């Protein structure tokens, strides 16, 4: 009562205004947090794998659905298993003339030819004869007959793929395309194109182990992409990226089987017809597109660290960097990965002079 | 006749103070970390979300997948696909998932289980 009498009308009014102002500020902060943290997460299936998206922003749900549809639509165009796909049609017409193809598929084929040429055939889009023989997707766990492998090697040669002004042809019959090595990365590209059209502030999507980041996380935090431990559970480290980035990994652990004490994995060397033995267990590549990062990670795995690093250098600014993990648990980071990748698994040794955190 | 002011200075001040307290509570609720839960989806369709706080011992839930049935078991600290009609059984071999962002996926059945909540360590995994 004493206080009441001490408080003048003017002071009470001032205090009331102050409280109202503080309330408005607190509510604004709460709303900001709510808006920033509203993330839509969804898991769908495409490219023989799961597609996991986390999206921030006004049109997050629509963006997720549209992007998932686009990934599925791309699969319909590039999967050789789908009867009406552009790739299956090209395979069926092998030995025949040129056919007009979807511009996106044309661009993908151009890229695969470039990587095939620059890698000296370590990556080859015409690997179909070999990949079907081994059939890692069907999990037969059988080592094909050596003579059969030799025969099939004669049907792997990227020079049979001809491209000319929006048309493509496989010039010899018996040869066939298999874009399985770049499907997941290409799906990331298709999804990123959707994100650019929508009113969203940030997104991260993983198609199997290929990842695309877009825009920014709330409060401008960096995206953190874990790199799986190739020889065990969990992750060996993390890549911190801002804005749009495409990251793909090729690892010998992904599809494999053991027979008579030998591990056979799905990353086939187009030169030998057998799983590549380059001393690597995984390669992670960050590039300007998902398809390119996917193709290069496969090529680098087949080539090994030294030759792989040279291949990446030949792509200059189209490749940001890479992380090579060897059978000897050594980790080599190149390009921007020297700073953006942090190794935190003590069992591995970072070899490029970058200090542990 | 003497007229009483509808709101005296104390009423206004009290109301403003109460609003401020309400705003503070809203902010606290918003900043509080979200409880961990497991989300079960079938090709983008959210089938169920189970908060770990709700589970006292073990809860087994069956879901219809693309070709068969998928059995999901939830414990207070994690979840797993414990049985599935699929041929490869990769989802079952994944074992228990407990960290935020971790998932077990049954490709043939198109069923996934994913741990959600705050405290996520990474945004995605490349492999």
Short mmCIF file of C-alpha atoms in Angstrom, two decimals:
data_model
loop_
_atom_site.label_atom_id
_atom_site.label_comp_id
_atom_site.label_asym_id
_atom_site.label_seq_id
_atom_site.Cartn_x
_atom_site.Cartn_y
_atom_site.Cartn_z
CA UNK A 1 0.00 0.00 0.00
CA UNK A 2 2.90 2.22 0.83
CA UNK A 3 4.47 1.43 -2.53
CA UNK A 4 1.19 2.03 -4.24
CA UNK A 5 1.01 5.48 -2.80
CA UNK A 6 4.63 6.14 -3.75
CA UNK A 7 4.07 5.21 -7.39
CA UNK A 8 2.88 8.19 -9.33
CA UNK A 9 0.50 7.94 -12.26
CA UNK A 10 3.33 8.79 -14.60
CA UNK A 11 5.63 6.06 -13.24
CA UNK A 12 2.87 3.44 -13.44
CA UNK A 13 2.21 4.37 -17.05
CA UNK A 14 5.92 4.14 -17.85
CA UNK A 15 6.22 0.77 -16.13
CA UNK A 16 3.16 -0.52 -18.00
CA UNK A 17 4.64 0.54 -21.35
CA UNK A 18 7.96 -1.07 -20.40
CA UNK A 19 6.26 -4.40 -19.61
CA UNK A 20 4.27 -4.30 -22.82
CA UNK A 21 7.44 -3.58 -24.79
CA UNK A 22 9.32 -6.46 -23.10
CA UNK A 23 6.36 -8.79 -23.75
CA UNK A 24 6.40 -7.91 -27.43
CA UNK A 25 10.16 -8.55 -27.55
CA UNK A 26 9.90 -11.92 -25.79
CA UNK A 27 7.02 -13.07 -28.02
CA UNK A 28 8.95 -11.97 -31.11
CA UNK A 29 11.99 -14.01 -30.01
CA UNK A 30 9.77 -17.05 -29.29
CA UNK A 31 8.15 -16.76 -32.73
CA UNK A 32 11.56 -16.39 -34.37
CA UNK A 33 12.74 -19.60 -32.71
CA UNK A 34 9.55 -21.36 -33.72
CA UNK A 35 9.87 -20.27 -37.33
CA UNK A 36 13.57 -21.03 -37.53
CA UNK A 37 13.29 -24.46 -35.96
CA UNK A 38 10.30 -25.63 -37.97
CA UNK A 39 11.85 -28.40 -39.95
CA UNK A 40 9.94 -30.87 -42.11
CA UNK A 41 11.52 -34.32 -42.23
CA UNK A 42 10.39 -37.09 -44.50
CA UNK A 43 11.76 -40.40 -45.83
CA UNK A 44 10.78 -41.74 -49.25
CA UNK A 45 12.35 -44.28 -51.65
CA UNK A 46 14.01 -43.81 -55.05
CA UNK A 47 17.06 -45.06 -56.97
CA UNK A 48 16.92 -48.32 -55.07
CA UNK A 49 17.58 -46.42 -51.87
CA UNK A 50 15.93 -44.21 -49.28
CA UNK A 51 15.61 -40.45 -49.76
CA UNK A 52 15.70 -38.53 -46.51
CA UNK A 53 14.94 -34.81 -46.54
CA UNK A 54 15.01 -32.15 -43.80
CA UNK A 55 13.66 -28.82 -45.01
CA UNK A 56 13.30 -25.39 -43.38
CA UNK A 57 11.12 -22.56 -44.68
CA UNK A 58 7.58 -21.66 -45.69
CA UNK A 59 7.07 -24.18 -48.49
CA UNK A 60 8.94 -27.02 -46.78
CA UNK A 61 6.28 -29.71 -47.19
CA UNK A 62 5.51 -28.91 -50.82
CA UNK A 63 9.24 -28.72 -51.57
CA UNK A 64 9.83 -32.14 -50.01
CA UNK A 65 7.02 -33.77 -51.97
CA UNK A 66 8.02 -32.14 -55.26
CA UNK A 67 11.68 -33.06 -54.75
CA UNK A 68 10.79 -36.69 -53.91
CA UNK A 69 8.67 -36.85 -57.08
CA UNK A 70 11.52 -35.41 -59.16
CA UNK A 71 13.95 -38.03 -57.82
CA UNK A 72 11.45 -40.75 -58.75
CA UNK A 73 10.92 -39.21 -62.21
CA UNK A 74 14.67 -39.19 -62.81
CA UNK A 75 14.85 -42.85 -61.85
CA UNK A 76 12.22 -43.56 -64.51
CA UNK A 77 14.55 -41.96 -67.05
CA UNK A 78 17.92 -43.44 -66.09
CA UNK A 79 17.31 -46.88 -64.60
CA UNK A 80 18.16 -49.64 -67.07
CA UNK A 81 15.75 -51.86 -65.15
CA UNK A 82 12.78 -49.74 -66.21
CA UNK A 83 11.53 -50.85 -69.61
CA UNK A 84 10.59 -47.37 -70.91
CA UNK A 85 13.61 -45.54 -69.48
CA UNK A 86 15.78 -43.54 -71.85
CA UNK A 87 18.81 -45.63 -70.88
CA UNK A 88 17.04 -48.92 -71.48
CA UNK A 89 15.83 -47.65 -74.87
CA UNK A 90 19.42 -46.69 -75.77
CA UNK A 91 20.62 -50.13 -74.64
CA UNK A 92 17.94 -51.83 -76.73
CA UNK A 93 18.98 -49.80 -79.77
CA UNK A 94 22.72 -50.58 -79.34
CA UNK A 95 24.34 -50.97 -82.74
CA UNK A 96 21.71 -48.76 -84.33
CA UNK A 97 21.44 -45.05 -85.11
CA UNK A 98 21.18 -41.91 -83.01
CA UNK A 99 18.13 -41.28 -80.84
CA UNK A 100 16.98 -37.96 -79.39
CA UNK A 101 17.17 -38.06 -75.60
CA UNK A 102 16.02 -35.97 -72.63
CA UNK A 103 18.37 -32.97 -72.19
CA UNK A 104 19.07 -33.92 -68.57
CA UNK A 105 20.11 -37.44 -69.57
CA UNK A 106 22.21 -35.99 -72.39
CA UNK A 107 24.04 -33.74 -69.90
CA UNK A 108 24.59 -36.72 -67.59
CA UNK A 109 25.98 -38.85 -70.42
CA UNK A 110 28.32 -36.03 -71.46
CA UNK A 111 29.62 -35.86 -67.90
CA UNK A 112 30.08 -39.65 -67.67
CA UNK A 113 32.08 -39.62 -70.92
CA UNK A 114 34.30 -36.84 -69.61
CA UNK A 115 34.99 -38.66 -66.34
CA UNK A 116 35.55 -41.92 -68.24
CA UNK A 117 38.07 -40.25 -70.56
CA UNK A 118 39.92 -38.28 -67.89
CA UNK A 119 40.08 -41.29 -65.55
CA UNK A 120 41.43 -43.55 -68.30
CA UNK A 121 38.36 -45.76 -67.98
CA UNK A 122 38.48 -46.20 -64.19
CA UNK A 123 34.88 -45.02 -64.31
CA UNK A 124 32.92 -46.37 -67.26
CA UNK A 125 29.20 -45.86 -68.00
CA UNK A 126 29.23 -49.00 -70.18
CA UNK A 127 30.05 -51.26 -67.21
CA UNK A 128 26.63 -52.93 -67.53
CA UNK A 129 27.96 -56.27 -68.86
CA UNK A 130 30.18 -56.65 -65.79
CA UNK A 131 27.79 -55.25 -63.19
CA UNK A 132 25.00 -57.55 -64.38
CA UNK A 133 27.36 -60.51 -64.23
CA UNK A 134 28.32 -59.82 -60.62
CA UNK A 135 24.74 -58.75 -59.76
CA UNK A 136 25.59 -57.22 -56.38
CA UNK A 137 22.05 -55.77 -56.21
CA UNK A 138 20.56 -59.25 -56.31
CA UNK A 139 22.80 -60.42 -53.48
CA UNK A 140 23.67 -63.70 -55.13
CA UNK A 141 27.05 -63.69 -53.37
CA UNK A 142 28.62 -65.66 -56.22
CA UNK A 143 32.00 -65.04 -57.84
CA UNK A 144 31.45 -65.29 -61.62
CA UNK A 145 33.54 -67.67 -63.70
CA UNK A 146 36.92 -66.12 -64.65
CA UNK A 147 36.43 -66.87 -68.37
CA UNK A 148 33.04 -65.22 -68.31
CA UNK A 149 34.55 -62.13 -66.69
CA UNK A 150 37.19 -62.02 -69.45
CA UNK A 151 34.47 -62.29 -72.10
CA UNK A 152 32.41 -59.51 -70.54
CA UNK A 153 35.44 -57.19 -70.34
CA UNK A 154 35.18 -57.01 -74.13
CA UNK A 155 31.79 -55.33 -73.71
CA UNK A 156 32.99 -52.47 -71.52
CA UNK A 157 34.27 -49.48 -73.49
CA UNK A 158 32.97 -45.94 -73.09
CA UNK A 159 34.12 -44.99 -76.60
CA UNK A 160 31.08 -46.84 -78.01
CA UNK A 161 28.83 -44.18 -76.50
CA UNK A 162 28.34 -41.44 -79.08
CA UNK A 163 26.77 -38.07 -78.31
CA UNK A 164 25.79 -35.45 -80.85
CA UNK A 165 23.59 -32.35 -80.38
CA UNK A 166 20.99 -33.81 -78.05
CA UNK A 167 21.10 -37.28 -79.57
CA UNK A 168 22.91 -40.41 -78.40
CA UNK A 169 23.84 -43.82 -79.74
CA UNK A 170 25.71 -46.95 -78.67
CA UNK A 171 27.61 -47.77 -81.80
CA UNK A 172 28.13 -51.50 -81.18
CA UNK A 173 25.57 -54.08 -80.24
CA UNK A 174 26.13 -56.08 -77.07
CA UNK A 175 27.25 -52.96 -75.19
CA UNK A 176 24.96 -51.36 -72.60
CA UNK A 177 24.88 -48.40 -70.23
CA UNK A 178 24.51 -48.67 -66.46
CA UNK A 179 24.30 -45.33 -64.64
CA UNK A 180 23.87 -46.95 -61.24
CA UNK A 181 27.11 -45.32 -60.05
CA UNK A 182 25.71 -41.81 -60.53
CA UNK A 183 21.98 -42.32 -59.92
CA UNK A 184 21.94 -41.16 -56.32
CA UNK A 185 24.09 -38.11 -57.04
CA UNK A 186 21.93 -37.22 -60.05
CA UNK A 187 18.84 -37.47 -57.82
CA UNK A 188 20.50 -34.94 -55.48
CA UNK A 189 20.86 -32.58 -58.47
CA UNK A 190 17.19 -33.00 -59.38
CA UNK A 191 16.16 -32.25 -55.80
CA UNK A 192 18.43 -29.19 -55.55
CA UNK A 193 16.78 -27.83 -58.71
CA UNK A 194 13.39 -28.12 -56.96
CA UNK A 195 14.66 -26.40 -53.81
CA UNK A 196 15.84 -23.43 -55.89
CA UNK A 197 12.30 -22.93 -57.22
CA UNK A 198 10.59 -23.06 -53.83
CA UNK A 199 10.23 -20.63 -50.95
CA UNK A 200 12.48 -22.48 -48.50
CA UNK A 201 15.44 -21.22 -46.51
CA UNK A 202 17.47 -24.43 -46.27
CA UNK A 203 17.41 -28.14 -46.94
CA UNK A 204 19.54 -31.22 -46.59
CA UNK A 205 18.73 -34.40 -48.49
CA UNK A 206 20.41 -37.79 -48.54
CA UNK A 207 19.74 -40.25 -51.34
CA UNK A 208 21.34 -43.29 -49.78
CA UNK A 209 24.85 -42.01 -49.05
CA UNK A 210 24.83 -39.09 -51.52
CA UNK A 211 24.06 -35.79 -49.85
CA UNK A 212 22.96 -32.35 -51.04
CA UNK A 213 22.77 -29.27 -48.86
CA UNK A 214 20.91 -26.16 -49.95
CA UNK A 215 20.61 -22.68 -48.47
CA UNK A 216 21.30 -22.23 -44.81
CA UNK A 217 20.36 -23.72 -41.49
CA UNK A 218 18.57 -21.57 -38.89
CA UNK A 219 20.85 -18.92 -37.37
CA UNK A 220 23.37 -19.39 -40.19
CA UNK A 221 24.83 -22.55 -38.66
CA UNK A 222 26.86 -24.70 -41.04
CA UNK A 223 25.54 -28.02 -42.33
CA UNK A 224 27.35 -30.94 -40.73
CA UNK A 225 27.72 -34.04 -42.87
CA UNK A 226 29.14 -37.11 -41.13
CA UNK A 227 31.48 -39.42 -43.07
CA UNK A 228 30.71 -43.04 -42.27
CA UNK A 229 33.38 -45.21 -40.71
CA UNK A 230 34.31 -47.58 -43.58
CA UNK A 231 35.51 -50.27 -41.20
CA UNK A 232 33.03 -50.07 -38.38
CA UNK A 233 29.99 -48.40 -36.86
CA UNK A 234 29.31 -44.67 -36.77
CA UNK A 235 31.35 -41.91 -38.38
CA UNK A 236 35.06 -41.13 -38.63
CA UNK A 237 34.55 -37.39 -38.98
CA UNK A 238 32.44 -34.57 -40.23
CA UNK A 239 32.34 -32.11 -43.12
CA UNK A 240 31.12 -28.59 -42.31
CA UNK A 241 29.62 -26.79 -45.32
CA UNK A 242 27.66 -23.63 -46.02
CA UNK A 243 25.13 -23.14 -48.80
CA UNK A 244 24.74 -25.57 -51.66
CA UNK A 245 27.08 -28.55 -51.73
CA UNK A 246 27.04 -32.02 -53.25
CA UNK A 247 28.85 -34.82 -51.43
CA UNK A 248 29.11 -38.48 -52.49
CA UNK A 249 31.05 -41.42 -51.15
CA UNK A 250 32.14 -44.71 -52.68
CA UNK A 251 33.00 -47.36 -50.14
CA UNK A 252 33.87 -51.05 -50.38
CA UNK A 253 31.59 -51.81 -47.40
CA UNK A 254 28.37 -50.75 -49.14
CA UNK A 255 27.48 -53.86 -51.17
CA UNK A 256 29.78 -56.75 -50.56
CA UNK A 257 30.04 -60.42 -49.72
CA UNK A 258 32.75 -62.69 -48.40
CA UNK A 259 33.74 -65.93 -50.09
CA UNK A 260 36.59 -68.17 -48.99
CA UNK A 261 38.00 -65.39 -46.82
CA UNK A 262 38.03 -62.82 -49.65
CA UNK A 263 35.83 -59.71 -49.56
CA UNK A 264 34.16 -58.95 -52.88
CA UNK A 265 32.68 -55.45 -53.13
CA UNK A 266 30.54 -53.76 -55.80
CA UNK A 267 33.11 -51.18 -56.99
CA UNK A 268 34.34 -53.04 -60.05
CA UNK A 269 37.52 -52.13 -61.91
CA UNK A 270 36.49 -51.88 -65.60
CA UNK A 271 40.04 -52.96 -66.55
CA UNK A 272 40.15 -56.24 -64.61
CA UNK A 273 36.48 -57.07 -64.20
CA UNK A 274 37.04 -57.70 -60.49
CA UNK A 275 36.40 -55.50 -57.43
CA UNK A 276 38.95 -52.66 -57.45
CA UNK A 277 42.02 -53.15 -55.28
CA UNK A 278 43.52 -49.70 -54.93
CA UNK A 279 44.26 -49.74 -51.23
CA UNK A 280 41.24 -47.56 -50.47
CA UNK A 281 38.17 -48.38 -48.41
CA UNK A 282 36.27 -45.19 -49.13
CA UNK A 283 36.47 -41.92 -51.05
CA UNK A 284 34.24 -38.92 -50.38
CA UNK A 285 34.09 -36.20 -53.05
CA UNK A 286 32.47 -32.76 -52.89
CA UNK A 287 31.77 -31.26 -56.33
CA UNK A 288 29.59 -28.78 -58.22
CA UNK A 289 26.96 -31.42 -58.90
CA UNK A 290 25.78 -34.62 -57.28
CA UNK A 291 26.28 -36.71 -60.42
CA UNK A 292 29.85 -35.45 -60.83
CA UNK A 293 30.70 -36.11 -57.18
CA UNK A 294 29.25 -39.62 -57.53
CA UNK A 295 31.15 -40.43 -60.75
CA UNK A 296 34.41 -39.04 -59.37
CA UNK A 297 34.16 -40.88 -56.06
CA UNK A 298 33.78 -44.15 -58.01
CA UNK A 299 36.69 -43.29 -60.34
CA UNK A 300 38.91 -42.25 -57.41
CA UNK A 301 38.13 -45.46 -55.55
CA UNK A 302 39.27 -47.51 -58.55
CA UNK A 303 42.36 -45.35 -59.16
CA UNK A 304 43.61 -45.10 -55.58
CA UNK A 305 44.78 -42.04 -53.66
CA UNK A 306 47.65 -40.74 -55.83
CA UNK A 307 45.96 -41.12 -59.22
CA UNK A 308 42.57 -40.16 -57.79
CA UNK A 309 43.93 -36.88 -56.44
CA UNK A 310 45.42 -36.14 -59.89
CA UNK A 311 42.06 -36.84 -61.53
CA UNK A 312 40.30 -34.45 -59.15
CA UNK A 313 42.90 -31.77 -59.86
CA UNK A 314 42.06 -32.05 -63.58
CA UNK A 315 38.51 -30.96 -62.78
CA UNK A 316 39.83 -27.80 -61.08
CA UNK A 317 37.11 -25.55 -59.67
CA UNK A 318 34.32 -28.05 -60.42
CA UNK A 319 35.58 -30.15 -57.52
CA UNK A 320 35.83 -28.70 -54.00
CA UNK A 321 37.78 -31.47 -52.33
CA UNK A 322 37.89 -35.09 -51.25
CA UNK A 323 38.58 -37.40 -48.33
CA UNK A 324 40.42 -40.65 -49.11
CA UNK A 325 40.45 -43.42 -46.50
CA UNK A 326 42.95 -46.25 -46.99
CA UNK A 327 42.91 -49.88 -45.85
CA UNK A 328 45.72 -48.86 -43.48
CA UNK A 329 43.31 -46.42 -41.77
CA UNK A 330 45.08 -43.39 -43.15
CA UNK A 331 42.98 -40.37 -44.10
CA UNK A 332 44.00 -37.94 -46.84
CA UNK A 333 41.99 -34.74 -47.26
CA UNK A 334 42.42 -32.64 -50.42
CA UNK A 335 41.23 -29.20 -51.57
CA UNK A 336 38.63 -27.53 -49.37
CA UNK A 337 38.27 -30.73 -47.33
CA UNK A 338 41.60 -29.88 -45.70
CA UNK A 339 39.71 -27.27 -43.69
CA UNK A 340 36.06 -28.36 -43.89
CA UNK A 341 36.64 -31.99 -42.86
CA UNK A 342 37.33 -32.80 -39.22
CA UNK A 343 38.56 -36.28 -38.35
CA UNK A 344 37.45 -37.30 -34.88
CA UNK A 345 37.95 -41.06 -34.83
CA UNK A 346 41.23 -41.66 -33.03
CA UNK A 347 41.70 -45.04 -34.74
CA UNK A 348 42.41 -43.23 -38.02
CA UNK A 349 45.40 -41.12 -38.84
CA UNK A 350 45.18 -37.87 -40.77
CA UNK A 351 48.05 -37.81 -43.26
CA UNK A 352 47.95 -34.39 -44.89
CA UNK A 353 49.42 -32.39 -42.04
CA UNK A 354 46.10 -30.99 -40.83
CA UNK A 355 46.08 -31.18 -37.06
CA UNK A 356 43.43 -32.98 -35.08
CA UNK A 357 41.00 -30.74 -33.19
CA UNK B 1 -22.37 10.92 -9.29
CA UNK B 2 -18.75 9.74 -9.09
CA UNK B 3 -17.62 7.52 -12.01
CA UNK B 4 -15.00 4.85 -11.47
CA UNK B 5 -12.23 4.65 -14.06
CA UNK B 6 -12.54 1.33 -15.92
CA UNK B 7 -8.87 0.55 -15.50
CA UNK B 8 -6.88 2.17 -12.85
CA UNK B 9 -3.10 2.48 -13.08
CA UNK B 10 -2.57 -0.73 -11.06
CA UNK B 11 -4.86 -2.80 -13.25
CA UNK B 12 -2.98 -1.80 -16.40
CA UNK B 13 0.38 -2.47 -14.80
CA UNK B 14 -0.75 -5.87 -13.49
CA UNK B 15 -2.08 -6.87 -16.89
CA UNK B 16 1.16 -5.84 -18.61
CA UNK B 17 3.21 -7.78 -16.04
CA UNK B 18 1.06 -10.88 -16.55
CA UNK B 19 1.45 -10.63 -20.31
CA UNK B 20 5.20 -10.40 -19.83
CA UNK B 21 5.25 -13.54 -17.66
CA UNK B 22 3.10 -15.37 -20.25
CA UNK B 23 5.56 -14.32 -22.98
CA UNK B 24 8.48 -15.60 -20.88
CA UNK B 25 6.75 -18.97 -20.41
CA UNK B 26 6.16 -19.21 -24.17
CA UNK B 27 9.82 -18.53 -24.81
CA UNK B 28 10.93 -21.13 -22.25
CA UNK B 29 8.64 -23.76 -23.80
CA UNK B 30 10.02 -22.93 -27.25
CA UNK B 31 13.64 -23.14 -26.10
CA UNK B 32 13.16 -26.40 -24.23
CA UNK B 33 14.77 -29.35 -26.02
CA UNK B 34 12.25 -31.59 -27.76
CA UNK B 35 11.88 -35.07 -26.29
CA UNK B 36 13.30 -37.90 -28.35
CA UNK B 37 10.91 -40.01 -30.33
CA UNK B 38 10.94 -42.62 -33.06
CA UNK B 39 9.09 -41.84 -36.27
CA UNK B 40 7.91 -44.75 -38.42
CA UNK B 41 7.26 -43.94 -42.09
CA UNK B 42 6.16 -45.85 -45.18
CA UNK B 43 7.52 -44.10 -48.30
CA UNK B 44 6.95 -40.60 -46.97
CA UNK B 45 3.72 -41.38 -45.13
CA UNK B 46 4.08 -40.95 -41.37
CA UNK B 47 2.58 -44.07 -39.81
CA UNK B 48 3.31 -43.43 -36.16
CA UNK B 49 5.46 -41.39 -33.78
CA UNK B 50 6.32 -42.87 -30.39
CA UNK B 51 7.99 -40.72 -27.73
CA UNK B 52 10.59 -42.66 -25.72
CA UNK B 53 9.14 -41.11 -22.56
CA UNK B 54 5.89 -43.01 -23.21
CA UNK B 55 7.64 -46.38 -23.28
CA UNK B 56 8.28 -47.97 -19.91
CA UNK B 57 9.73 -51.33 -20.84
CA UNK B 58 9.26 -52.47 -24.42
CA UNK B 59 6.63 -51.85 -27.06
CA UNK B 60 6.23 -53.95 -30.18
CA UNK B 61 4.28 -52.47 -33.09
CA UNK B 62 3.54 -54.15 -36.43
CA UNK B 63 3.33 -52.24 -39.70
CA UNK B 64 2.19 -53.26 -43.12
CA UNK B 65 5.00 -52.78 -45.63
CA UNK B 66 5.00 -52.93 -49.41
CA UNK B 67 5.15 -56.73 -49.50
CA UNK B 68 4.82 -57.94 -45.93
CA UNK B 69 4.85 -57.08 -42.27
CA UNK B 70 7.56 -55.15 -40.42
CA UNK B 71 7.92 -55.46 -36.65
CA UNK B 72 9.27 -52.42 -34.83
CA UNK B 73 10.32 -52.65 -31.19
CA UNK B 74 10.67 -49.51 -29.09
CA UNK B 75 12.55 -49.34 -25.79
CA UNK B 76 12.91 -46.30 -23.51
CA UNK B 77 16.34 -45.59 -25.07
CA UNK B 78 16.07 -46.72 -28.67
CA UNK B 79 14.18 -48.58 -31.36
CA UNK B 80 14.83 -51.29 -33.94
CA UNK B 81 13.24 -53.17 -36.78
CA UNK B 82 13.19 -56.56 -35.07
CA UNK B 83 11.52 -58.62 -37.80
CA UNK B 84 10.55 -58.15 -41.44
CA UNK B 85 9.26 -60.32 -44.25
CA UNK B 86 11.90 -58.92 -46.63
CA UNK B 87 14.53 -61.15 -48.20
CA UNK B 88 17.72 -59.27 -47.34
CA UNK B 89 17.05 -58.54 -43.63
CA UNK B 90 19.39 -55.51 -43.83
CA UNK B 91 16.92 -53.53 -41.71
CA UNK B 92 17.00 -56.13 -38.93
CA UNK B 93 20.80 -56.37 -39.13
CA UNK B 94 21.02 -52.57 -38.63
CA UNK B 95 20.11 -53.23 -35.00
CA UNK B 96 19.06 -50.68 -32.45
CA UNK B 97 19.07 -46.97 -33.36
CA UNK B 98 19.17 -44.46 -30.54
CA UNK B 99 20.97 -41.27 -31.61
CA UNK B 100 19.00 -38.38 -33.12
CA UNK B 101 19.13 -38.65 -36.91
CA UNK B 102 19.92 -42.38 -36.92
CA UNK B 103 17.62 -44.56 -38.99
CA UNK B 104 16.93 -48.18 -39.87
CA UNK B 105 15.47 -48.72 -43.29
CA UNK B 106 13.73 -51.63 -44.95
CA UNK B 107 14.07 -51.00 -48.69
CA UNK B 108 11.87 -53.85 -49.92
CA UNK B 109 9.06 -52.93 -47.51
CA UNK B 110 9.72 -49.16 -47.90
CA UNK B 111 9.45 -48.73 -44.14
CA UNK B 112 11.85 -46.57 -42.18
CA UNK B 113 12.30 -45.78 -38.51
CA UNK B 114 14.11 -42.58 -37.57
CA UNK B 115 15.05 -40.99 -34.27
CA UNK B 116 13.97 -37.37 -33.94
CA UNK B 117 14.47 -34.73 -31.26
CA UNK B 118 17.01 -32.07 -30.39
CA UNK B 119 20.69 -32.72 -29.92
CA UNK B 120 21.29 -34.02 -33.41
CA UNK B 121 24.98 -34.44 -34.04
CA UNK B 122 25.01 -34.21 -37.83
CA UNK B 123 22.54 -33.28 -40.56
CA UNK B 124 23.21 -36.25 -42.83
CA UNK B 125 25.63 -39.13 -43.34
CA UNK B 126 27.61 -39.77 -46.53
CA UNK B 127 28.66 -43.35 -47.27
#
